Amino acid sequence: MSRLLRPAVVVWLLALIGSLAVIANTHFTADMSAFLPRHPTEQQSLLVDQLKEGTLSRTLLIGIEGSDPAGRAKLSRGLTRALMQSELIATANNGSDESSAQERELLFRHRYLLSPAVTPEHFSVEGLRESIANSIDMLASPVGVLLKKLLPRDPTGEIMQLFSALGGGSMPNSQFGVWASQDGQRALLMVQTRAAGSDTDGQEAAINAVRLAFAEAAEQSAIDDAKIELSGAPVFAVEARATIKSEIRRLAVISALGTIALLGFAYRSATAIMFGLLPVLSGALAGIAAVSLGFGSVHGITIGFGTTLIGEAVDYTIYYFVQSSSADGDRAQRWIERFWPTIRLGVLTSICGFAALLGSGFPGLAQLGLYSIVGLITAAAITRYVLPIICPAGIGQRPLGNGGLGKRATAGLMHLNRLGAQGRGNWIVIGLALCAAAVIFQARDRLWDDRLSGLSPIPPAAQALDQKLRSDLGAPDLRYLVIIRRHGQEAALAASEEAGRVLDRLVDANVIAGYNSAARFLPSQASQQQRRDALPERAELQRNLNEAVRSLPLSASRLGGFVDDVAAARTAPLLDRDQFQGSSLAMLIDSLLMHRKTATGEEWTALLPLRAAAGQDIDPSRIQAALAAANIEGALCLDLAGESAQLYSAYLHEVILLSCAGLAAIAVLLTIALRSPRRMLHVLAPLLATVLIVIAGLSLAGIKLTLLHLIGVLLIFAVGSNYALFFDRPAGEAQAPLDTATLSSLLLANMATLIGFGALALAKVPVLNAIGVTVGPGAVLALLLAALLAKS
Amino acid sequence: MKRLAALICLLCLATTASAAWDVNQLMNDLAQKTGGRARFVEKQYLAVLDKPLVSSGELSYTAPNRLEKRTLSPKPELITLDDDTLYVERGGKKFSLRLSSRPEAVAFVDSIRGTLTGNRKLLEASYALILTGTQANWTLRLLPSDSEIAVLLRSIDIRGVRDRVTSVEYQLADGDRTVMTITPVETSP
């Protein structure tokens, strides 16, 4: 009992309890936040806002397949009706007249507050004559059929402009009155969830509601051969989270079982396995607790990465058990003297590598760094200070070299080590490294995947479906945006109107095809006031109208509705956001005019998405220049695709810097610890060769490198150095091959690391997979090459 | 039994005799034309207006799928139908409409296209055909068979002389109507 009261044990137990307490209160996430920058630039934060809150993050694209066109149209209508009733769905549109009737009615009712054409001159005799004559001309055109009915109430043609703003751009194909794909094989809908992109739970509920509503609609209309397809950002977010969750569970089980099986094979003792895993588990708990304290929440990716920690941290106990087994007397003491300095240096190099990740602006990586550092230090410290105290004597004293398979493997490693000691391994390693370098040089142009989507956990099939639905729907990709921030709604709307005037000129000049703006549907109060004041009194309007239509084929007596509507508009209250409540216009306005409370007060962000002319690109710098010339303060033109590409290259740039910093730190550490550039080189040479061979291997396997592979390279140094260090000897010492016990412990430890990282290689989440396929083979190669290079 | 067979024979003969000039024959005549230019005057009688709207300009047709309507007065406008796409140019603005997205527009366009190309199948896809008159002065009435189209359109009367269309009259369901008279422009080869 007295053993358990030793300071080291007490500290350990207290730390364990503390960690568990922190973890119990930890918020775990599995959303996309791990992929978004921690310290964004202004442009990046706009991009992040869009990804988290923007329209795009709420838009579901829905396809109905199977049955016949009439059946699909029926389902589309049934589904739309049900979704418009749902609390979870903000808007549902299937292209049918009924799904936009309310919006058109609203625009028509408020047309005199909404139309920019409304000025006092507009209602003069001359103004009326001109606009009415224009409307009559339009009757003869192809849109005349639509206009005819509206002419008596809207002879000045305010509504046509507003409708075209609502439609904005090309409309999807239509079959039986609802949207359909180009090939006519599926009905299409566009739905916006009420939950924002950052609310994955809410979006999951909305997606389930859609599926349920579809099943009900299918049952009601007795159609059983149709199915629904969903895509869009909410689906991706929900699926990515589900994938990450299930993957983590799977990885944890695989690597835990693998490690336990390996230890069981080596020790043949349940007690040894239990004691062997103690430092690992403590390290994992301490790591999670540290991330929770440091970041406020723990991402699933971090936990997934934790499986590798099992593999690496279990090394320490393997060294402890196996290496001390051949020693006589106080074996723990012998081990501490003989091996601890090497292991300690290994832990320190690993920490140097992981510490570089701490500086990353990519939150997933920074969490990985902290988790690994705390986990490794904890596991090593417990192995060094706690295990010798609590571990019963005689545990795990069964060297691997005694078993059949283990014996052969150890013999193999010993053979390599002997080749190295004789100085014959150098040529093998140099030859392999040169071959690898040649392969890399050959593939240098197709080595990299330079898209952020290379990191995306969305499977290619789902991305393809999204592309298909998106192009069929002509869904805006919202790539180009003008963004204006103000401290009040009125100011933001007024600035939007100013920017709108600039953009109108650009539309006339064919620089852009069009744009949208919240101010179109909700003009600033000042503009509305101005327009309302411009409306003439009833008697005056009637007088002007009588005069204006004298030369036109339209008599004033037919235009009573117009006179009534203008009279009513003069006394109608100004529009505010609430008058749109319940229609899809409310959602549209909210998505174009975002509102949030900040430390300095309220902030309103107006977004004006730009539409490129067919087959043309938009040059953001040209838009920016036009906005600047109009002196619209702080108006920014943003290319979201360019911005996310830049985000990626910023990450890549940062990761390269961090990797270099990590490598430099490892080099400095080794120089100080080994006090010899020659010995440092001796430790690093097999690692350099390993990196070349791994990259060449990945390239031959057709895997394109992302920045995560680069992180993997850094970790090859951080992890692989642990093995290389064992083959390092001070210059004076004999270059004899290592003894069997040491070699077998190295082999066992290496296998454990391979299991940990190998499990990651099985992951479908690209972040985890990339690190797994790089570090897993890297760790094994590092050991083999280090053995081959045992004599420098 | 014999008498019945004779009656059937007689009926068959009667049909062939009167079918010397029928829809098929008209379609054949129309299909011979591969293109041409014509002037048009279009009068729109709309209930909402006191006087008909009159516009005029040129039509040109290139078989099988290109039709151009160039309005010169009162305001210039160019409408081009190319396969499945309708292009409209008006007051310096251009826009296009894919016909397949609007079934009612397809029906309107097919009435013209079917007549000009002598494509009976195309016409019968949306309309019931009633031919009256003689080869020298015929009227082909199209009655929409689809209820969605019938909501907008009551009938289309296409009048002609032999292989030439001389006027097209649309009777809309709301009582408005449009008459377009067509006179060919003799083009020197």
XYZ file of N, CA, C and O in Angstrom, chain A residues 133-134 136-143 145-146 148-149 151-152 171-177 182 507-508 551-556 558, chain B residues 42 44 46-53 55 69 74-75 77 79 86 88 90 93 95 98-103 108 148 152 172 174 176:
264
model
N -46.393 54.182 -72.715
C -46.126 53.826 -74.110
C -45.150 52.656 -74.173
O -45.312 51.730 -74.982
N -44.189 52.696 -73.294
C -43.212 51.611 -73.241
C -43.873 50.284 -72.880
O -43.591 49.241 -73.459
N -46.951 49.484 -73.406
C -47.780 49.038 -74.534
C -46.905 48.362 -75.588
O -47.262 47.317 -76.134
N -45.726 48.947 -75.804
C -44.777 48.300 -76.713
C -44.459 46.886 -76.264
O -44.363 45.968 -77.069
N -44.267 46.776 -74.970
C -43.875 45.473 -74.428
C -44.968 44.426 -74.640
O -44.686 43.231 -74.692
N -46.228 44.891 -74.745
C -47.333 43.950 -74.950
C -47.123 43.127 -76.211
O -47.529 41.969 -76.285
N -46.513 43.741 -77.210
C -46.331 43.047 -78.485
C -45.171 42.061 -78.433
O -45.006 41.254 -79.329
N -44.372 42.145 -77.373
C -43.188 41.278 -77.298
C -43.552 39.926 -76.684
O -44.684 39.725 -76.246
N -42.616 39.003 -76.670
C -42.927 37.671 -76.146
C -43.369 37.660 -74.679
O -44.015 36.707 -74.257
N -43.017 38.703 -73.906
C -43.459 38.690 -72.505
C -44.844 39.315 -72.369
O -45.391 39.384 -71.284
N -47.794 38.358 -72.975
C -48.843 37.522 -72.389
C -48.900 37.703 -70.876
O -49.975 37.768 -70.276
N -47.710 37.801 -70.263
C -47.654 37.957 -68.806
C -48.098 39.357 -68.394
O -48.738 39.550 -67.366
N -50.080 41.537 -69.919
C -51.414 41.975 -70.283
C -52.321 42.126 -69.069
O -53.010 43.124 -68.908
N -52.263 41.114 -68.192
C -53.167 41.108 -67.048
C -52.813 42.206 -66.053
O -53.667 42.714 -65.348
N -51.339 45.120 -66.764
C -51.288 46.473 -67.316
C -52.269 47.457 -66.671
O -51.874 48.576 -66.329
N -53.536 47.098 -66.451
C -54.467 48.078 -65.878
C -54.032 48.594 -64.505
O -54.317 49.737 -64.160
N -33.373 30.165 -65.705
C -34.258 29.331 -64.911
C -34.046 27.876 -65.310
O -33.711 27.571 -66.452
N -34.273 26.968 -64.352
C -34.115 25.554 -64.695
C -35.186 25.115 -65.690
O -36.197 25.784 -65.875
N -34.940 23.976 -66.267
C -35.891 23.288 -67.110
C -37.182 23.008 -66.333
O -37.161 22.973 -65.122
N -38.268 22.781 -67.046
C -39.513 22.526 -66.339
C -40.311 21.426 -67.027
O -40.315 21.313 -68.250
N -40.947 20.586 -66.218
C -41.768 19.487 -66.737
C -43.019 19.421 -65.886
O -42.922 19.410 -64.647
N -44.170 19.403 -66.498
C -45.426 19.380 -65.760
C -45.460 20.478 -64.701
O -45.906 20.279 -63.587
N -44.884 21.631 -65.073
C -44.982 22.790 -64.200
C -44.019 22.825 -63.033
O -44.098 23.722 -62.206
N -32.104 18.696 -67.058
C -31.988 18.891 -68.501
C -32.416 17.642 -69.266
O -33.064 17.738 -70.300
N -23.332 46.426 -65.320
C -24.227 45.548 -66.075
C -24.441 46.149 -67.463
O -24.347 45.451 -68.477
N -24.689 47.472 -67.502
C -24.889 48.137 -68.800
C -23.653 47.992 -69.678
O -23.758 47.868 -70.893
N -52.735 60.532 -76.362
C -52.165 60.091 -77.641
C -51.919 58.577 -77.671
O -51.303 58.070 -78.598
N -52.367 57.871 -76.632
C -52.074 56.427 -76.558
C -53.339 55.598 -76.772
O -54.444 56.069 -76.503
N -53.176 54.336 -77.241
C -54.361 53.508 -77.488
C -54.925 52.897 -76.204
O -55.362 51.750 -76.192
N -54.871 53.645 -75.127
C -55.295 53.099 -73.840
C -56.056 54.204 -73.139
O -55.533 55.309 -72.971
N -57.295 53.948 -72.749
C -58.033 55.045 -72.133
C -57.859 55.033 -70.618
O -57.724 53.972 -70.001
N -57.874 56.222 -70.048
C -57.620 56.370 -68.618
C -58.677 55.641 -67.800
O -58.414 55.202 -66.679
N -59.719 52.756 -68.026
C -59.337 51.377 -67.716
C -58.307 51.308 -66.591
O -57.959 50.235 -66.131
N -48.430 42.666 -88.322
C -49.080 41.976 -87.223
C -50.027 42.937 -86.522
O -49.636 44.054 -86.182
N -52.490 43.233 -83.220
C -52.914 42.585 -81.984
C -54.147 43.304 -81.466
O -54.109 44.512 -81.222
N -56.268 43.684 -78.447
C -56.246 43.376 -77.018
C -57.383 44.111 -76.322
O -57.612 45.302 -76.572
N -58.077 43.398 -75.466
C -59.232 43.977 -74.788
C -58.827 45.213 -73.983
O -59.594 46.170 -73.843
N -57.603 45.196 -73.482
C -57.177 46.267 -72.607
C -56.906 47.570 -73.382
O -56.929 48.650 -72.818
N -56.711 47.452 -74.691
C -56.413 48.639 -75.498
C -57.602 49.031 -76.363
O -58.411 48.189 -76.752
N -57.676 50.332 -76.662
C -58.782 50.823 -77.478
C -58.566 50.532 -78.956
O -59.499 50.410 -79.720
N -57.300 50.513 -79.372
C -56.991 50.296 -80.789
C -56.046 49.102 -80.910
O -55.307 48.799 -79.959
N -56.079 48.433 -82.053
C -55.132 47.327 -82.194
C -53.687 47.841 -82.250
O -53.428 48.949 -82.714
N -52.789 46.990 -81.737
C -51.352 47.309 -81.844
C -50.881 46.795 -83.190
O -51.112 45.632 -83.518
N -47.713 46.194 -85.754
C -46.265 46.187 -85.950
C -45.975 45.517 -87.282
O -46.800 44.769 -87.807
N -37.758 36.672 -86.859
C -38.813 37.662 -86.988
C -38.197 38.999 -86.610
O -37.844 39.234 -85.458
N -43.320 49.430 -84.712
C -42.877 50.767 -84.314
C -41.501 50.766 -83.635
O -40.824 51.782 -83.642
N -41.133 49.654 -82.998
C -39.833 49.611 -82.317
C -39.068 48.417 -82.831
O -39.644 47.335 -82.945
N -37.097 45.135 -83.091
C -36.972 43.957 -82.225
C -36.597 42.786 -83.108
O -37.057 42.708 -84.248
N -36.420 38.621 -83.071
C -36.634 37.356 -82.380
C -36.121 36.259 -83.284
O -36.499 36.178 -84.454
N -34.941 30.411 -78.097
C -35.524 31.624 -78.623
C -34.655 32.788 -78.136
O -34.442 32.954 -76.936
N -34.119 36.883 -78.022
C -34.854 38.130 -78.207
C -33.890 39.293 -78.028
O -33.123 39.336 -77.068
N -33.924 43.459 -78.004
C -34.899 44.532 -77.941
C -34.302 45.663 -77.136
O -33.824 45.463 -76.030
N -31.095 45.278 -75.373
C -30.981 44.166 -74.427
C -31.214 42.850 -75.151
O -32.038 42.772 -76.055
N -31.928 38.671 -74.532
C -32.102 37.525 -73.632
C -32.525 36.313 -74.426
O -32.939 36.413 -75.578
N -34.923 29.036 -73.273
C -34.912 27.650 -73.755
C -36.346 27.166 -73.789
O -37.040 27.168 -72.790
N -36.778 26.753 -74.967
C -38.189 26.439 -75.129
C -38.635 25.262 -74.294
O -39.740 25.239 -73.788
N -37.749 24.290 -74.127
C -38.192 23.080 -73.435
C -38.617 23.385 -71.999
O -39.283 22.596 -71.367
N -38.230 24.565 -71.487
C -38.629 24.884 -70.124
C -40.060 25.419 -70.072
O -40.594 25.610 -69.000
N -40.654 25.723 -71.218
C -42.017 26.274 -71.217
C -42.887 25.550 -72.229
O -42.861 25.878 -73.413
N -43.645 24.577 -71.763
C -44.453 23.763 -72.681
C -45.386 24.615 -73.533
O -45.589 24.320 -74.716
N -46.816 27.034 -79.106
C -46.922 28.178 -80.006
C -45.910 28.048 -81.145
O -46.248 28.174 -82.312
N -53.429 22.223 -70.756
C -52.560 23.295 -70.255
C -52.439 24.422 -71.282
O -52.336 25.590 -70.941
N -54.627 28.938 -72.407
C -54.127 30.177 -73.000
C -54.680 30.430 -74.396
O -54.940 31.562 -74.780
N -56.797 33.865 -78.665
C -56.411 33.502 -77.309
C -57.646 33.203 -76.474
O -58.750 33.649 -76.795
N -58.529 34.304 -73.677
C -59.138 35.448 -72.997
C -59.857 36.387 -73.972
O -60.296 37.466 -73.586
N -58.605 37.908 -76.623
C -57.694 38.701 -77.452
C -57.294 37.892 -78.676
O -57.311 36.660 -78.653
